[in-house]
Amino acid sequence: MTRDPRYDILFEPLKIGPVTAPNRFYQVPHCTGMGFLRPRTLAAMRGVKAEGGWGVVCTEYNSIHPTSDDLPHAYASLWDDSDVRAHRLMTDAVHKHGSLAGAELWYGGARSPNMMSRLPPMDLASVPNTAGHPFQCRAMDKDDIRTFRHWHRRAAIRARDAGFDIVYVYATHGYLLSNFLNPRMNTRSDEYGGSLENRVRLVRELIEETKEAVGDTCAVAVRFSSDEEVGEDGVPIYGERREMFEMLQSLPDLWDINIADYSLEMGVSRFVKEAPLEPYMSWVKSVTDKPVVTVGRFTSPDTMVSQIKRGVTDFIGAARPSIADPFLPKKIEEGRSEEIRECIGCNICYAGDSLSAPIRCTQNPTMGEEWRRGWHPEIISEKATEGRVLVVGSGPAGLEAARGLGKRGYEVMLAEAGREIGGRVTREAALPGMSEYIRVRDYRKQQLLVMPNVDIFRESMMDVADVMAVEADHVAIATGSRWRPEMFDDEMFHQIATGDAAARVLTPDDIMDGRLPDGPTLVYDGDGYYMGGVIAEHLHRVGLDVTYCTPADSVSRWAANTSERWRIRTHMMTLGIGIETAHSIAGFDGHTARLTCAYTGADRAVSASHVVMVTARTPNDALYYDLLGGARAGALPFTLRRIGDCEAPAIIASAVYAGHRYARELETVVDIDEPLRHDRVDVGLGAN
Ligand code: ADP
Ligand code: SF4
């Protein structure tokens, strides 16, 4: 297939100072939960993106000195020669495919707690840590500023020596340089504070010094916010940003434009759709003739072309779309746009950084597995034998298993009890704000429909006899799970109601089945991720009086990791949904729910005709055990595995991953003692 000529513009090479990007696809710096801790994992992952056609591939944030230390978040570093060697793995992997490698230099200032290095953080004044740690930073004096500039310069030189083509001055996201630019925060009385010119001074010096140090071989990029304050979504408050930009516009080789509201820039699809930064870009390109990159969770080539043609941006910046599909550019180039694995905007990738765990992606199960498992997003080994595989259940686990097995060439039968495929994804995507989650199903459906060796059987509820009758060589049970109506107290499950009242205790499955309450409803969220809030919103939208209650201190506790907790709570408050935090549910009599304070143990009553319990799930594993059990034990004529929520209920990303792993591993030898390579700081000789 050939490329649609409408998309030619995306593949034009573009000069960035002394270097030239082979096309306009630009993976902006994004964190991965790997940083300096897992250099091989990181290098392989970034290399795959270059292979997939991203013309520029950047690192995550690189600390320039131990006084900027962000642990427990795994950042990258450019502190010494060993960092140079580690980064070489990445730059080599990226250059191998003709792409440019970019390094983002970072100094956290009042945002970095320095819990590993234990050195005092430094910023423009002695202010509290802006990430909530009980460590205040020290005010930088003029010597400190000079020393800081020296560190920055040295890090830039290390970046060049590591083989990077683009070196960043990072002046956004609430770190040191953005604080210097900030008119409210920077009240210094020396030449680095007060007037606009003074506040811009440090950024100007760094751009000039970085150019002077590495500008003959590397382009210098600046990450800069086009607005000054968080306003209403899509309504920028520019303040002095344009003036600042005008003062600096000709200095760097590239502008990488962000905005003040990270929860919009990095917004989850529940609240933020494609291209949310466009209103914030309105003036940027008219003020500079240097190339500009910005992001927008772009997955549609038409939107990309339109942004370029309308002069919004020069490069198509992406973090998440490049994670969900490292081969997105190649697919457009080869006229296979419909094969793009579109990001669903769930921010599970971002949770890797929040939790300091290697990155994962709901849509792309190979993300972060390129090195340790040798998984490639587009390549999978051929089947080992002529075996036939039955996959029971078409949720994310079953769909991905069928897709992987189909690609390997197996004859696959995918049996689904319902009329619709997609399992929990199809059901959840119908809830408020969740529509983009359907991409998990649609990408796989589109792939399966063109595979002649895969048959999908809908309305096929399988029992033991049905499974036996298929005479498959391999059977995967991917029958999912169902929400339970009980509460879990970290030790055991408790019924909260008996008799008639028990019939008024519902679960998310009841709600998704259309079984709705008919009076004031308490949604009890013991799960802590998105489902409690989504169910509360759904019931509010059908006109019910809803109270959301959680035993945690905050609404949607775990969603802090996906950077959506704040938006979820704001949204619920705006809708008028009642909120009770730090209370567990002790009982329900059909009229009143009894809540117990997590701290004092005091009880109080809330009127409710129904309670929806969002707590835990039961694996639908009866078929698996029935097959395993009885006289057939040990004598099954096929291999049998359970995968996904049927094995261990978890997030959608885990189900996709389980399906993928099953497909990869079927009829291969897996060393159960050492199932994956272990990337780490290596003190031995010749290891790995
Ligand atoms: P997962 O997240 O593990 O993929 P889901 O709950 O999303 O699990 O999907 C499970 C799917 O399995 C559902 O679509 C359900 O209808 C289907 N299913 C459950 N039991 C059977 C069965 N015995 N035969 C066929 N399909 C089944
Ligand atoms: Fe997109 Fe979710 Fe994958 Fe992140 S984890 S890239 S948000 S699909």
XYZ file of C-alpha atoms and ligand atoms in Angstrom:
723
model
C 0.000 0.000 0.000
C 1.148 3.534 -0.611
C 0.754 6.675 1.345
C -2.224 8.924 0.834
C -0.721 12.072 -0.817
C -2.758 14.199 1.600
C -0.299 13.087 4.267
C 2.888 13.875 2.315
C 3.492 16.993 4.356
C 3.960 14.857 7.482
C 6.950 13.192 5.889
C 8.879 16.277 4.835
C 12.356 16.533 6.399
C 12.700 19.623 8.565
C 15.779 21.483 9.699
C 16.240 22.169 13.413
C 19.307 24.376 13.695
C 22.349 22.283 12.738
C 20.420 19.003 12.435
C 17.605 17.777 10.199
C 14.659 15.692 11.312
C 13.689 13.097 8.674
C 9.980 13.879 9.108
C 7.559 15.792 11.335
C 6.838 13.026 13.840
C 8.375 14.104 17.107
C 8.301 12.099 20.304
C 8.565 14.838 22.908
C 10.288 14.119 26.224
C 8.135 11.796 28.335
C 8.784 9.968 31.564
C 8.769 6.209 31.730
C 9.342 5.118 35.324
C 12.729 3.811 34.116
C 15.147 6.743 34.028
C 18.664 6.035 35.214
C 17.453 2.804 36.812
C 16.807 0.799 33.644
C 18.966 2.025 30.745
C 18.703 -1.083 28.567
C 14.917 -1.248 28.840
C 14.742 2.403 27.976
C 17.125 2.256 25.033
C 15.276 -0.634 23.413
C 11.927 1.094 23.876
C 13.104 4.384 22.356
C 14.826 2.507 19.532
C 11.578 0.789 18.598
C 9.915 4.186 18.302
C 12.598 5.328 15.879
C 12.119 2.108 13.944
C 8.396 2.893 13.836
C 9.115 6.184 12.102
C 9.310 8.823 14.834
C 11.798 11.272 13.319
C 12.789 12.672 16.704
C 12.866 10.582 19.869
C 13.590 12.278 23.184
C 14.508 11.128 26.677
C 12.573 11.830 29.832
C 13.766 14.562 32.211
C 17.507 14.375 32.877
C 18.712 15.698 36.175
C 21.809 17.805 35.595
C 23.124 17.523 39.164
C 22.409 15.643 42.436
C 20.842 18.775 43.938
C 17.948 17.972 41.606
C 16.788 14.510 42.603
C 13.198 13.387 42.132
C 13.184 9.904 43.619
C 10.906 8.029 44.176
C 10.063 9.093 40.611
C 12.610 7.477 38.321
C 14.206 10.318 36.375
C 17.143 10.090 33.976
C 20.440 11.765 34.759
C 23.455 13.421 33.157
C 25.662 13.662 36.198
C 28.795 11.850 35.051
C 30.469 9.683 32.415
C 28.580 6.600 33.435
C 25.377 8.429 32.460
C 26.979 9.241 29.119
C 27.619 5.536 28.525
C 24.074 4.624 29.563
C 22.549 7.206 27.217
C 24.744 5.964 24.385
C 22.615 2.828 24.343
C 19.619 4.973 23.510
C 21.209 7.335 21.011
C 22.711 4.378 19.116
C 19.334 2.636 19.060
C 17.637 5.776 17.734
C 20.335 6.648 15.175
C 20.231 3.126 13.790
C 16.907 4.051 12.224
C 17.951 7.493 10.964
C 16.099 9.471 13.642
C 17.335 12.258 15.882
C 17.747 11.804 19.624
C 16.878 14.603 22.048
C 17.846 15.042 25.715
C 15.811 17.143 28.112
C 17.966 18.760 30.797
C 16.111 19.248 34.056
C 16.521 21.061 37.314
C 13.610 20.546 39.707
C 14.215 23.403 42.130
C 11.422 23.661 44.687
C 9.727 20.610 43.191
C 12.494 18.084 43.862
C 12.711 16.723 47.418
C 16.262 15.281 46.994
C 15.415 12.294 49.128
C 18.198 10.217 47.629
C 21.003 12.786 47.393
C 20.022 14.505 50.690
C 21.414 17.777 49.380
C 19.348 20.909 49.948
C 17.228 21.708 46.894
C 17.751 25.192 45.452
C 15.305 27.644 43.943
C 14.788 31.356 43.591
C 13.668 31.700 47.218
C 13.352 29.448 50.243
C 9.838 28.159 49.626
C 8.032 24.943 50.593
C 8.419 21.965 48.278
C 5.798 22.377 45.562
C 5.210 18.618 45.284
C 4.069 18.426 48.904
C 7.190 17.075 50.617
C 8.140 18.559 53.998
C 11.464 19.884 52.688
C 11.941 23.548 51.982
C 14.572 24.628 49.486
C 17.340 27.130 49.947
C 17.328 30.481 48.165
C 19.916 30.643 45.379
C 22.405 33.444 45.731
C 24.401 34.771 42.806
C 27.153 32.200 43.317
C 24.542 29.439 43.246
C 23.163 30.785 39.987
C 26.642 30.828 38.486
C 27.260 27.281 39.695
C 23.902 26.153 38.380
C 24.727 27.574 34.932
C 28.029 25.723 35.035
C 26.234 22.433 35.852
C 23.766 23.014 33.049
C 26.561 23.626 30.580
C 28.415 20.499 31.679
C 25.253 18.406 31.350
C 24.716 19.807 27.842
C 28.230 18.751 26.881
C 27.627 15.283 28.324
C 24.421 15.088 26.304
C 26.364 15.909 23.161
C 29.047 13.367 24.087
C 26.340 10.757 24.586
C 25.331 11.326 20.965
C 22.224 13.474 21.345
C 21.261 15.734 18.456
C 18.909 18.020 20.374
C 19.500 19.433 23.858
C 16.698 21.029 25.832
C 16.449 23.999 28.136
C 13.391 23.036 30.177
C 11.469 26.110 31.285
C 8.004 24.755 32.130
C 6.032 22.420 34.385
C 6.711 24.212 37.674
C 10.435 23.448 37.802
C 13.220 25.909 38.567
C 13.258 27.859 35.313
C 9.507 28.299 35.185
C 9.650 29.662 38.722
C 12.172 32.278 37.625
C 9.794 33.305 34.811
C 6.770 33.386 37.138
C 5.775 36.983 38.048
C 3.991 35.915 41.238
C 6.767 33.704 42.478
C 9.862 35.575 41.418
C 10.106 38.578 43.723
C 13.904 38.576 43.865
C 15.449 41.987 44.162
C 18.599 41.229 42.132
C 19.006 41.168 38.353
C 17.247 37.770 38.177
C 13.946 39.001 39.632
C 11.352 41.726 39.479
C 11.122 43.117 35.949
C 10.225 40.971 32.991
C 13.693 41.336 31.559
C 15.243 40.209 34.834
C 12.971 37.195 35.212
C 13.784 36.052 31.688
C 17.521 36.512 32.254
C 18.351 33.025 33.517
C 16.513 31.259 30.688
C 18.203 33.554 28.180
C 21.635 32.843 29.648
C 21.030 29.103 29.567
C 19.893 29.139 25.946
C 22.924 31.180 24.947
C 25.345 29.090 26.982
C 23.910 25.808 25.740
C 24.199 27.040 22.175
C 27.713 28.183 22.758
C 28.655 24.821 24.352
C 27.045 22.392 21.903
C 25.314 24.489 19.258
C 27.711 23.565 16.458
C 26.544 19.949 16.510
C 23.308 19.923 18.518
C 20.100 21.864 18.136
C 18.954 23.687 21.249
C 15.251 23.353 22.068
C 13.292 25.210 24.717
C 10.262 23.829 26.490
C 8.047 26.789 27.214
C 4.455 27.359 28.304
C 2.322 29.590 26.095
C -0.020 30.610 28.929
C 0.712 31.914 32.377
C -2.038 30.641 34.646
C -4.498 27.792 34.728
C -7.747 29.199 33.398
C -10.906 27.467 32.319
C -10.185 24.661 29.820
C -9.512 26.169 26.419
C -9.506 29.748 27.756
C -5.857 30.714 28.086
C -4.620 33.388 30.469
C -1.504 34.584 28.690
C -0.223 37.226 31.101
C 3.251 38.203 29.924
C 3.975 34.993 28.043
C 3.853 36.546 24.614
C 6.172 39.356 25.598
C 8.592 36.863 27.123
C 8.451 34.745 24.026
C 9.113 37.751 21.805
C 12.243 38.497 23.826
C 13.571 34.947 23.398
C 12.022 33.789 20.159
C 15.079 33.932 17.920
C 17.527 32.312 20.357
C 16.849 28.557 20.289
C 16.548 26.282 17.272
C 13.163 24.863 18.264
C 10.264 25.726 20.533
C 8.452 22.919 22.350
C 5.229 24.492 23.590
C 3.265 23.332 26.642
C 0.589 24.928 28.806
C 0.241 25.770 32.495
C -2.437 23.160 33.250
C -0.755 19.766 33.203
C -4.086 18.020 33.761
C -5.262 19.487 30.454
C -2.005 19.012 28.568
C -1.829 15.414 29.793
C -5.609 15.133 30.145
C -7.421 11.826 30.384
C -9.909 11.218 27.583
C -12.747 11.204 30.090
C -12.359 14.965 30.343
C -10.046 16.049 27.513
C -10.294 15.184 23.798
C -7.766 15.316 20.928
C -5.875 18.602 20.267
C -6.764 20.506 23.484
C -3.724 22.797 23.170
C -4.781 24.363 19.899
C -6.373 27.490 21.440
C -3.148 28.056 23.380
C -1.066 28.002 20.193
C -2.958 30.844 18.506
C -0.092 33.362 18.516
C 3.006 31.208 18.848
C 3.938 30.643 15.221
C 3.240 34.228 14.280
C 5.946 35.395 16.686
C 8.788 33.086 15.673
C 10.159 31.630 12.477
C 11.867 28.845 14.414
C 10.207 25.441 14.162
C 7.568 24.675 16.774
C 6.374 21.407 18.251
C 3.366 20.819 20.445
C 1.277 17.879 21.592
C -2.413 16.996 21.508
C -2.793 13.211 21.833
C -2.930 13.205 18.049
C -3.940 9.921 16.467
C -5.735 11.149 13.370
C -3.465 11.979 10.404
C -6.098 14.426 9.177
C -5.894 16.408 12.422
C -2.096 16.349 12.153
C -2.092 17.690 8.601
C -4.665 20.290 9.473
C -2.590 21.560 12.419
C 0.436 21.976 10.171
C -1.441 23.551 7.282
C -3.218 26.007 9.548
C 0.104 27.055 11.065
C -0.562 25.739 14.559
C 2.633 23.681 14.723
C 5.489 22.415 12.531
C 6.076 19.081 14.234
C 3.489 16.601 15.458
C 4.517 16.167 19.049
C 3.466 13.033 20.849
C 4.102 11.165 24.001
C 1.042 8.936 24.454
C 0.272 8.254 20.777
C 3.885 7.092 20.391
C 3.511 4.818 23.408
C 0.225 3.302 22.241
C 1.602 2.841 18.743
C 5.353 3.178 18.181
C 4.655 2.428 14.508
C 2.067 5.168 14.005
C 4.215 7.124 11.491
C 5.090 3.981 9.509
C 1.436 3.006 9.310
C 0.505 6.393 7.873
C 3.471 6.266 5.511
C 2.495 2.839 4.249
C -1.181 3.717 3.794
C -2.253 1.624 6.774
C -3.787 4.353 8.941
C -6.678 2.114 9.906
C -4.161 -0.151 11.648
C -3.076 2.568 14.085
C -3.466 1.444 17.675
C -5.007 4.616 18.995
C -4.268 5.846 22.474
C -7.393 5.731 24.659
C -6.268 8.535 26.987
C -6.340 6.447 30.167
C -2.928 7.618 31.442
C -1.905 4.202 32.719
C 1.447 5.002 31.069
C 1.801 8.018 33.327
C 1.159 5.842 36.389
C 4.578 4.300 35.694
C 6.208 7.585 36.592
C 3.850 8.217 39.516
C 4.642 4.823 40.998
C 8.244 4.509 39.812
C 7.392 1.314 37.982
C 8.426 0.677 34.370
C 5.959 2.120 31.899
C 3.016 0.070 30.648
C 0.255 0.893 28.198
C -3.330 -0.292 27.960
C -3.305 -0.431 24.185
C 0.281 -1.570 23.623
C 1.225 -4.598 25.739
C 4.762 -4.611 24.327
C 5.524 -1.165 25.783
C 8.448 -1.516 28.192
C 8.919 -5.176 27.217
C 11.114 -4.589 24.168
C 14.328 -5.457 26.004
C 13.396 -7.648 28.939
C 11.050 -9.946 27.020
C 12.225 -9.151 23.497
C 8.706 -8.191 22.422
C 8.309 -6.096 19.280
C 5.049 -4.196 18.750
C 4.644 -5.416 15.174
C 6.487 -8.716 15.037
C 5.543 -11.997 16.683
C 6.998 -15.423 16.038
C 5.251 -17.878 13.768
C 3.178 -20.679 15.266
C 5.079 -23.750 16.392
C 2.620 -26.353 15.079
C -0.625 -26.582 13.144
C -2.583 -26.403 16.420
C -6.138 -25.042 16.726
C -6.848 -22.681 19.598
C -10.163 -21.941 21.292
C -10.341 -18.643 23.177
C -13.442 -18.372 25.372
C -14.463 -14.772 26.066
C -13.841 -11.680 23.933
C -12.945 -9.055 26.517
C -9.569 -7.326 26.261
C -7.754 -10.524 27.278
C -9.543 -12.780 24.803
C -9.379 -10.266 21.958
C -5.660 -9.686 22.365
C -4.958 -13.402 22.722
C -6.894 -14.073 19.525
C -5.121 -11.242 17.718
C -1.658 -12.444 18.730
C -2.433 -16.072 17.953
C -4.009 -15.119 14.657
C -0.896 -13.199 13.706
C 1.212 -16.204 14.597
C -0.833 -18.181 12.085
C -2.821 -20.407 14.396
C -6.360 -21.378 13.528
C -8.282 -19.466 16.189
C -11.877 -19.761 17.361
C -13.014 -16.907 19.555
C -16.261 -17.746 21.376
C -18.282 -15.010 23.043
C -21.455 -15.521 25.093
C -22.874 -12.114 24.194
C -23.947 -10.560 20.912
C -21.230 -7.889 21.162
C -17.535 -8.598 21.468
C -15.331 -6.514 23.768
C -16.378 -7.685 27.237
C -15.882 -5.056 29.913
C -14.522 -2.546 27.404
C -17.777 -2.487 25.442
C -19.764 -2.156 28.650
C -17.598 0.492 30.309
C -17.190 2.575 27.166
C -20.942 3.280 27.270
C -20.553 5.070 30.628
C -20.096 8.877 30.818
C -16.812 10.138 29.367
C -15.498 6.635 28.670
C -16.177 6.437 24.930
C -12.525 6.373 23.825
C -11.981 3.153 25.749
C -13.825 1.417 22.926
C -10.613 1.755 20.912
C -9.285 -1.233 22.871
C -11.972 -3.331 21.204
C -12.075 -1.598 17.845
C -8.366 -1.865 17.091
C -8.451 -5.610 17.778
C -11.737 -6.153 16.016
C -10.394 -4.454 12.907
C -7.321 -6.716 12.980
C -9.296 -9.897 13.593
C -11.796 -9.274 10.827
C -9.069 -9.385 8.173
C -7.475 -12.589 9.459
C -8.834 -15.564 7.505
C -7.575 -17.959 10.176
C -9.666 -16.383 12.985
C -13.373 -17.074 13.418
C -15.516 -15.190 15.897
C -18.553 -16.985 17.302
C -20.983 -14.613 19.009
C -23.867 -15.649 21.246
C -21.912 -18.780 22.081
C -22.010 -19.401 25.814
C -19.540 -22.226 26.242
C -19.872 -25.006 28.798
C -17.645 -28.006 29.332
C -19.384 -30.080 26.671
C -19.129 -27.277 24.123
C -15.433 -26.823 24.784
C -14.779 -30.549 24.487
C -16.792 -30.703 21.260
C -14.577 -28.106 19.573
C -11.612 -30.492 19.736
C -9.085 -27.713 20.026
C -5.436 -28.335 20.827
C -5.277 -25.368 23.155
C -7.946 -23.603 25.190
C -7.654 -20.197 26.831
C -10.387 -19.220 29.260
C -10.848 -15.436 29.211
C -14.280 -15.244 30.783
C -13.608 -12.162 32.893
C -15.065 -11.331 36.260
C -18.151 -9.837 37.898
C -18.375 -7.137 40.532
C -19.261 -8.380 44.022
C -21.902 -6.741 46.226
C -19.897 -7.075 49.445
C -17.384 -4.777 51.065
C -13.824 -5.903 51.751
C -12.100 -4.741 54.948
C -8.557 -5.772 53.961
C -9.159 -9.166 55.568
C -12.565 -10.488 54.600
C -15.714 -9.779 52.627
C -18.865 -8.596 54.451
C -22.478 -8.542 53.314
C -23.831 -5.092 54.075
C -27.533 -6.018 53.924
C -29.875 -8.944 54.471
C -33.442 -9.775 53.437
C -35.285 -7.284 51.203
C -32.548 -4.701 51.618
C -30.029 -7.052 49.964
C -31.993 -6.733 46.710
C -31.341 -2.981 46.849
C -27.597 -3.492 46.939
C -26.348 -3.258 43.365
C -23.008 -3.520 41.593
C -21.528 -1.770 38.540
C -22.547 -4.836 36.509
C -26.177 -4.277 37.501
C -25.937 -0.655 36.439
C -24.259 -1.560 33.128
C -26.997 -4.175 32.597
C -29.514 -1.335 32.918
C -30.781 -2.266 36.375
C -31.035 1.213 37.838
C -32.029 2.393 41.329
C -35.230 4.439 41.633
C -34.361 6.670 44.578
C -31.470 8.357 46.420
C -28.375 6.223 45.916
C -25.122 5.816 47.758
C -22.205 4.757 45.552
C -19.628 3.076 47.769
C -16.118 3.165 46.251
C -13.785 0.700 47.913
C -11.977 0.169 44.592
C -10.461 3.651 44.387
C -9.911 3.896 40.622
C -12.299 5.382 38.045
C -15.340 3.103 38.295
C -16.873 4.579 41.473
C -16.836 8.108 40.084
C -18.098 7.033 36.665
C -21.027 5.092 38.152
C -21.880 8.057 40.414
C -21.910 10.354 37.389
C -24.011 7.928 35.348
C -26.648 7.696 38.085
C -26.626 11.457 38.532
C -27.212 11.863 34.796
C -30.291 9.649 34.875
C -31.720 12.033 37.469
C -30.947 10.352 40.782
C -29.796 12.021 43.963
C -26.319 10.509 44.406
C -23.810 10.434 47.248
C -20.330 9.058 46.638
C -18.638 7.502 49.657
C -15.135 6.087 50.006
C -13.110 4.737 52.940
C -10.067 6.556 51.482
C -9.108 10.113 52.326
C -9.730 11.220 48.783
C -12.064 10.620 45.882
C -10.726 8.047 43.381
C -7.538 7.596 45.406
C -5.609 5.537 42.829
C -6.480 7.916 40.013
C -3.881 10.284 41.469
C -1.403 8.055 39.629
C -3.076 8.699 36.301
C -3.257 12.425 37.063
C -7.060 12.495 36.964
C -8.081 12.443 40.628
C -8.298 16.210 40.874
C -10.463 16.447 37.773
C -12.741 13.633 38.910
C -13.463 15.332 42.214
C -13.942 18.772 40.652
C -16.303 17.243 38.128
C -18.364 15.448 40.772
C -18.598 18.598 42.878
C -19.659 20.637 39.856
C -22.378 18.120 39.066
C -23.644 18.327 42.666
C -22.835 14.757 43.660
C -22.470 14.498 47.460
C -19.036 13.331 48.657
C -18.152 11.454 51.848
C -14.494 10.535 52.299
C -12.847 8.462 55.067
C -16.027 6.518 55.792
C -16.613 2.828 55.323
C -20.045 1.290 54.998
C -21.179 -0.743 57.995
C -24.700 -1.706 56.934
C -27.775 -0.905 54.879
C -31.430 -1.535 55.831
C -33.087 -0.497 52.578
C -33.661 3.108 53.723
C -30.485 4.123 55.476
C -26.801 3.368 54.958
C -24.734 3.313 58.129
C -21.274 4.848 57.612
C -18.332 4.519 60.001
C -15.630 7.172 60.259
C -12.221 5.698 59.387
C -10.583 7.699 62.182
C -12.958 7.898 65.171
C -15.136 4.884 64.445
C -18.193 7.111 64.926
C -21.284 5.962 63.039
C -23.665 8.135 61.097
C -26.628 7.528 58.844
C -27.215 8.564 55.229
C -30.637 8.141 53.615
C -30.541 5.942 50.528
C -32.982 3.635 48.823
C -30.114 1.826 47.041
C -26.427 1.252 47.488
C -24.052 0.513 44.602
C -20.978 -1.354 45.807
C -17.829 -0.683 43.766
C -15.414 -2.811 45.703
C -14.049 -6.048 44.286
C -14.686 -8.642 41.615
C -15.132 -12.408 41.468
C -13.279 -14.206 38.672
C -15.644 -16.037 36.304
C -13.517 -19.152 36.577
C -16.201 -21.852 36.914
C -15.642 -23.107 33.365
C -11.910 -23.309 33.946
C -12.319 -25.336 37.121
C -15.053 -27.510 35.617
C -12.690 -28.382 32.776
C -9.851 -29.061 35.142
C -11.913 -30.972 37.641
C -13.436 -34.403 38.092
C -12.536 -37.364 35.993
C -10.846 -35.227 33.367
C -8.115 -33.979 35.688
C -4.745 -34.512 34.091
C -6.283 -36.066 31.008
C -7.484 -33.082 29.014
C -6.930 -33.462 25.275
C -5.755 -29.839 25.091
C -3.590 -27.403 27.014
C -5.653 -25.179 29.296
C -4.947 -21.701 30.651
C -7.061 -18.983 32.228
C -6.075 -15.412 31.412
C -7.052 -11.842 32.265
C -9.725 -10.993 34.814
C -10.771 -14.631 34.974
C -7.350 -15.351 36.465
C -6.862 -12.199 38.563
C -9.205 -9.196 38.120
C -7.222 -6.019 37.464
C -7.065 -3.009 35.155
C -7.745 -3.333 31.416
C -4.022 -2.997 30.684
C -3.407 -6.182 32.676
C -6.017 -8.114 30.710
C -4.552 -7.002 27.369
C -1.099 -7.915 28.637
C -2.266 -11.341 29.806
C -3.833 -12.039 26.418
C -0.698 -10.943 24.638
C 1.575 -13.004 26.862
C -0.574 -16.067 26.279
C -0.343 -15.573 22.523
C 3.416 -15.057 22.624
C 4.145 -17.963 24.899
C 1.899 -20.663 23.462
C 4.079 -23.608 22.473
C 7.273 -21.770 23.312
C 9.675 -22.686 26.060
C 9.401 -20.265 28.961
C 11.971 -20.534 31.698
C 9.765 -20.275 34.780
C 12.767 -19.678 37.010
C 13.959 -16.700 34.974
C 10.962 -15.500 32.961
C 12.407 -12.089 32.123
C 15.708 -10.254 31.897
C 16.450 -8.025 34.839
C 17.607 -4.519 33.965
C 19.405 -2.808 36.798
C 22.582 -1.056 37.828
C 25.087 -3.800 37.127
C 28.210 -4.143 39.230
C 29.420 -7.406 37.690
C 31.701 -7.933 34.733
C 30.156 -9.110 31.516
C 26.662 -9.614 32.932
C 23.714 -9.171 30.556
P -11.108 -9.658 30.479
O -10.969 -8.278 31.035
O -10.323 -10.660 31.250
O -10.846 -9.726 29.015
P -14.034 -9.354 30.326
O -14.897 -9.438 31.512
O -13.814 -8.032 29.702
O -12.645 -10.073 30.705
O -14.595 -10.271 29.178
C -15.022 -11.559 29.406
C -15.944 -11.953 28.263
O -16.163 -13.351 28.344
C -17.317 -11.303 28.314
O -17.593 -10.686 27.069
C -18.283 -12.469 28.567
O -19.520 -12.313 27.893
C -17.507 -13.640 28.014
N -17.842 -14.930 28.629
C -17.934 -15.217 29.937
N -18.218 -16.524 30.131
C -18.297 -17.085 28.893
C -18.535 -18.396 28.410
N -18.720 -19.417 29.240
N -18.552 -18.602 27.079
C -18.315 -17.584 26.223
N -18.068 -16.322 26.622
C -18.054 -16.072 27.940
Fe -2.655 6.038 25.792
Fe -3.452 4.737 27.946
Fe -1.465 3.771 26.429
Fe -1.058 5.909 27.910
S -1.538 3.864 28.648
S -0.473 5.647 25.780
S -3.003 6.926 27.779
S -3.581 4.008 25.835
